[in-house]
Amino acid sequence: MQTKKLEQLLNQWLSPEIISDYCPNGLQLDSEKTIEKVVTGVSATQALIDSAIALKADAILVHHGYFWKSEPAQIVGMKYQRLKKLIKNDISLFAYHLPLDVHPEFGNNVQLAKLFELEVIDPVEGIKPKGILMQAETKSATALADFASLVERKLARKPLVISGGDFLINKVAICTGGGQSFIEHALAAGVDLFITGEVSEQTVHVATEMGIHFIAAGHHATERYGIKALGEYLAANTDIQVEFVDIDNPA
Ligand SMILES: [Zn+2]
């Protein structure tokens, strides 16, 4: 498949045009080489590029690509090395950031809720972009310690767990990645537990003083599942071969 054609297809599925984001979504680097094999991963790091080269991929598809609004525009250092390797090896780069967090099917939030066996998964109303904070229900009232061990088992990583008090969990809110500032919105939505990737110092105070359980399960660990699901959908619906490569990151 041609690079532009693949971008068109991914855009059709993810509708990046309806979301304002901090980076360009879609085709970020175009080698114009026909795509037969795609490597998916969370972040377009040097290690992922090396894996893509080893696997003879024609393109990389990630959640965290390049050209963030907050970063210097100069192509130097780490950025130069990454781009140089992609260009030298004729590998195209596709990235979808917020459109992949919020998507009702392959979104990071929805995929994580499913991984944690939650039900009735819906966007929290009134928060933009729609789906950036999802709410869902546990099958039955669950103790925090039991939910925390499910999270640890599913993500193969020990989460940070803060108790908001002595109550069971029926309703959960999720914002994957660096979503700790959404704890106030989770609280307003009336959930018992808020799960995100990262924690800030004040997140702990909000949890303990306002009475909401909190789990920080890792930025990388909570964002593996959207790109993986998108890659599986791509493989199932085209003749492109797709391989997910997990480059572990403790953060
Ligand atoms: Zn992220």
Coordinates of C-alpha atoms and ligand atoms in Angstrom, one line a residue:
M1 CA 0.0 0.0 0.0
Q2 CA 1.2 3.5 -0.7
T3 CA 2.1 5.7 2.3
K4 CA -0.6 8.3 1.4
K5 CA -3.2 5.6 1.0
L6 CA -2.4 4.2 4.4
E7 CA -2.6 7.6 6.0
Q8 CA -6.0 8.1 4.4
L9 CA -7.2 4.8 5.8
L10 CA -5.8 5.5 9.3
N11 CA -7.4 9.0 9.2
Q12 CA -10.7 7.5 8.3
W13 CA -10.6 5.2 11.3
L14 CA -9.2 7.8 13.8
S15 CA -10.6 11.2 12.6
P16 CA -7.7 13.3 13.7
E17 CA -9.2 16.4 12.1
I18 CA -11.8 16.7 14.9
I19 CA -9.2 17.0 17.6
S20 CA -6.7 19.8 18.3
D21 CA -3.5 18.2 19.4
Y22 CA 0.1 19.0 20.4
C23 CA 1.7 17.3 17.4
P24 CA 0.8 16.5 13.8
N25 CA -1.3 13.3 13.6
G26 CA -0.9 10.9 10.6
L27 CA 2.1 10.6 8.3
Q28 CA 5.0 12.4 10.0
L29 CA 7.8 11.1 7.7
D30 CA 7.1 9.9 4.2
S31 CA 9.7 7.6 2.5
E32 CA 7.1 7.1 -0.3
K33 CA 8.1 3.4 -0.2
T34 CA 5.3 0.9 -0.7
I35 CA 4.2 -0.5 2.7
E36 CA 4.1 -4.2 3.2
K37 CA 5.2 -4.4 6.8
V38 CA 4.5 -2.1 9.8
V39 CA 6.0 -2.2 13.2
T40 CA 3.8 -0.7 16.0
G41 CA 5.0 0.6 19.3
V42 CA 4.2 3.2 22.0
S43 CA 7.0 5.7 21.2
A44 CA 9.2 6.2 18.2
T45 CA 12.5 5.8 20.1
Q46 CA 15.9 4.7 18.6
A47 CA 15.3 1.2 20.1
L48 CA 12.0 0.9 18.2
I49 CA 13.6 2.1 15.0
D50 CA 16.4 -0.5 15.4
S51 CA 13.7 -3.2 15.9
A52 CA 11.9 -2.0 12.8
I53 CA 15.1 -2.2 10.8
A54 CA 15.8 -5.7 12.1
L55 CA 12.3 -6.8 11.2
K56 CA 12.5 -5.2 7.7
A57 CA 9.5 -3.0 8.3
D58 CA 8.6 -0.3 5.8
A59 CA 6.9 1.9 8.3
I60 CA 6.5 2.5 12.1
L61 CA 3.1 3.4 13.6
V62 CA 3.2 4.8 17.1
H63 CA 1.3 6.8 19.8
H64 CA 4.2 9.1 20.6
G65 CA 5.8 10.4 17.4
Y66 CA 7.8 13.6 16.8
F67 CA 7.4 17.4 16.2
W68 CA 5.7 18.3 19.5
K69 CA 4.6 21.9 19.7
S70 CA 6.5 22.4 22.9
E71 CA 9.9 21.2 21.6
P72 CA 12.6 23.3 19.8
A73 CA 12.2 23.1 16.0
Q74 CA 15.9 22.4 15.3
I75 CA 16.9 19.0 14.1
V76 CA 19.8 18.3 16.4
G77 CA 21.0 15.6 18.8
M78 CA 18.5 12.8 19.6
K79 CA 16.0 14.1 17.0
Y80 CA 18.6 14.1 14.2
Q81 CA 19.9 10.6 15.1
R82 CA 16.3 9.2 15.0
L83 CA 15.3 10.9 11.7
K84 CA 18.7 10.0 10.1
K85 CA 18.2 6.4 10.8
L86 CA 14.6 6.4 9.5
I87 CA 15.6 8.2 6.3
K88 CA 18.7 6.1 5.7
N89 CA 16.5 3.0 6.0
D90 CA 13.6 4.3 4.0
I91 CA 11.2 3.8 6.9
S92 CA 8.0 6.0 7.1
L93 CA 6.6 7.2 10.4
F94 CA 2.9 7.4 11.3
A95 CA 1.9 8.8 14.7
Y96 CA -1.5 9.3 16.4
H97 CA -1.6 10.9 19.7
L98 CA -4.9 12.2 21.2
P99 CA -7.0 10.5 18.5
L100 CA -5.6 7.2 19.7
D101 CA -6.3 8.0 23.4
V102 CA -10.0 8.9 22.9
H103 CA -11.1 6.4 20.2
P104 CA -14.2 4.5 21.2
E105 CA -12.8 1.2 19.9
F106 CA -9.0 1.2 19.8
G107 CA -8.5 4.0 22.2
N108 CA -5.9 3.6 25.0
N109 CA -8.6 4.4 27.6
V110 CA -11.2 1.9 26.2
Q111 CA -8.5 -0.8 25.7
L112 CA -7.3 -0.4 29.3
A113 CA -10.8 -0.5 30.7
K114 CA -11.3 -3.8 28.8
L115 CA -8.0 -5.2 30.0
F116 CA -9.1 -4.5 33.6
E117 CA -12.4 -6.3 32.9
L118 CA -14.5 -3.2 33.3
E119 CA -18.0 -2.8 31.9
V120 CA -20.3 0.0 30.6
I121 CA -17.4 2.1 29.3
D122 CA -18.4 5.6 28.4
P123 CA -16.8 9.1 28.0
V124 CA -17.2 11.4 31.0
E125 CA -19.5 14.1 29.8
G126 CA -18.4 17.7 29.2
I127 CA -14.6 16.9 29.0
K128 CA -12.8 17.7 25.8
P129 CA -11.7 16.0 23.7
K130 CA -14.5 13.6 24.2
G131 CA -13.2 10.3 25.5
I132 CA -10.0 11.6 27.1
L133 CA -11.5 10.7 30.4
M134 CA -13.6 7.4 30.4
Q135 CA -15.7 6.0 33.1
A136 CA -16.6 2.3 33.6
E137 CA -18.0 -0.1 36.2
T138 CA -16.5 -3.1 37.9
K139 CA -18.5 -6.4 37.7
S140 CA -19.0 -6.3 41.4
A141 CA -17.9 -4.1 44.4
T142 CA -14.1 -4.6 44.6
A143 CA -11.6 -3.8 47.3
L144 CA -8.7 -1.5 46.4
A145 CA -6.1 -4.2 47.2
D146 CA -7.8 -6.7 44.8
F147 CA -8.1 -4.1 42.0
A148 CA -4.5 -3.1 42.5
S149 CA -3.3 -6.8 42.2
L150 CA -5.4 -7.1 39.0
V151 CA -3.7 -4.0 37.6
E152 CA -0.2 -5.4 38.6
R153 CA -1.0 -8.8 37.0
K154 CA -2.4 -7.4 33.7
L155 CA 0.4 -4.8 33.2
A156 CA 3.2 -6.9 34.6
R157 CA 4.3 -3.9 36.6
K158 CA 3.8 -2.8 40.2
P159 CA 1.5 0.3 40.3
L160 CA 1.5 3.2 42.8
V161 CA -1.7 2.8 44.9
I162 CA -3.1 5.6 47.1
S163 CA -6.2 4.8 49.2
G164 CA -8.9 7.5 49.4
G165 CA -10.5 5.8 52.4
D166 CA -12.4 2.7 53.4
F167 CA -14.8 2.0 50.6
L168 CA -15.2 -0.5 47.7
I169 CA -14.9 0.2 44.0
N170 CA -17.9 0.2 41.7
K171 CA -17.1 3.1 39.4
V172 CA -13.7 3.8 37.8
A173 CA -12.4 6.6 35.7
I174 CA -9.4 6.2 33.3
C175 CA -7.1 8.6 31.5
T176 CA -3.9 6.8 30.3
G177 CA -0.5 8.3 30.2
G178 CA 0.2 11.6 31.9
G179 CA -3.4 12.2 33.0
Q180 CA -2.9 12.9 36.7
S181 CA -4.4 16.4 36.5
F182 CA -7.8 14.8 35.5
I183 CA -8.2 13.5 39.1
E184 CA -10.5 16.5 39.9
H185 CA -12.7 15.7 36.9
A186 CA -12.8 12.0 38.0
L187 CA -13.8 13.2 41.5
A188 CA -16.6 15.4 40.0
A189 CA -17.8 12.4 38.0
G190 CA -18.4 10.6 41.2
V191 CA -16.1 7.5 40.6
D192 CA -14.5 5.5 43.4
L193 CA -11.1 5.0 41.7
F194 CA -9.1 7.1 39.2
I195 CA -6.4 5.3 37.1
T196 CA -3.8 7.1 35.0
G197 CA -0.1 6.5 34.1
E198 CA 1.7 9.1 36.1
V199 CA 1.5 10.8 39.5
S200 CA 2.3 14.3 40.7
E201 CA 3.0 15.3 44.3
Q202 CA -0.4 17.0 44.7
T203 CA -2.3 14.1 43.2
V204 CA -1.7 12.2 46.4
H205 CA -3.2 15.0 48.5
V206 CA -6.3 15.2 46.3
A207 CA -6.9 11.4 46.6
T208 CA -6.4 11.2 50.4
E209 CA -8.2 14.5 51.3
M210 CA -11.1 14.3 48.8
G211 CA -11.7 10.6 49.2
I212 CA -11.0 9.0 45.9
H213 CA -8.8 5.9 45.3
F214 CA -5.9 6.6 42.9
I215 CA -3.6 4.3 40.9
A216 CA -0.7 5.4 38.8
A217 CA 0.1 2.4 36.6
G218 CA 2.8 3.8 34.4
H219 CA 2.7 6.1 31.3
H220 CA 4.1 3.5 29.0
A221 CA 2.3 0.5 30.5
T222 CA -1.1 2.2 30.3
E223 CA -0.5 3.2 26.6
R224 CA 0.6 -0.1 25.1
Y225 CA -2.9 -1.3 24.2
G226 CA -4.3 1.4 21.9
I227 CA -1.5 1.1 19.3
K228 CA -1.6 -2.7 19.7
A229 CA -5.3 -2.8 19.0
L230 CA -5.0 -0.4 16.0
G231 CA -2.2 -2.5 14.5
E232 CA -4.3 -5.7 14.9
Y233 CA -7.2 -3.9 13.2
L234 CA -4.9 -2.8 10.4
A235 CA -3.6 -6.4 9.9
A236 CA -7.1 -7.8 9.8
N237 CA -8.4 -5.3 7.3
T238 CA -5.5 -4.9 4.8
D239 CA -2.8 -7.2 3.5
I240 CA -0.2 -5.3 5.5
Q241 CA 1.8 -7.4 7.9
V242 CA 1.9 -5.8 11.4
E243 CA 4.1 -6.6 14.4
F244 CA 3.8 -4.9 17.8
V245 CA 7.2 -4.3 19.5
D246 CA 7.1 -3.5 23.2
I247 CA 10.2 -1.5 24.3
D248 CA 9.7 -1.5 28.1
N249 CA 9.8 1.8 29.9
P250 CA 9.6 2.0 33.7
A251 CA 8.0 5.5 33.6
Ligands
ZN1 ZN 1.2 9.4 26.2

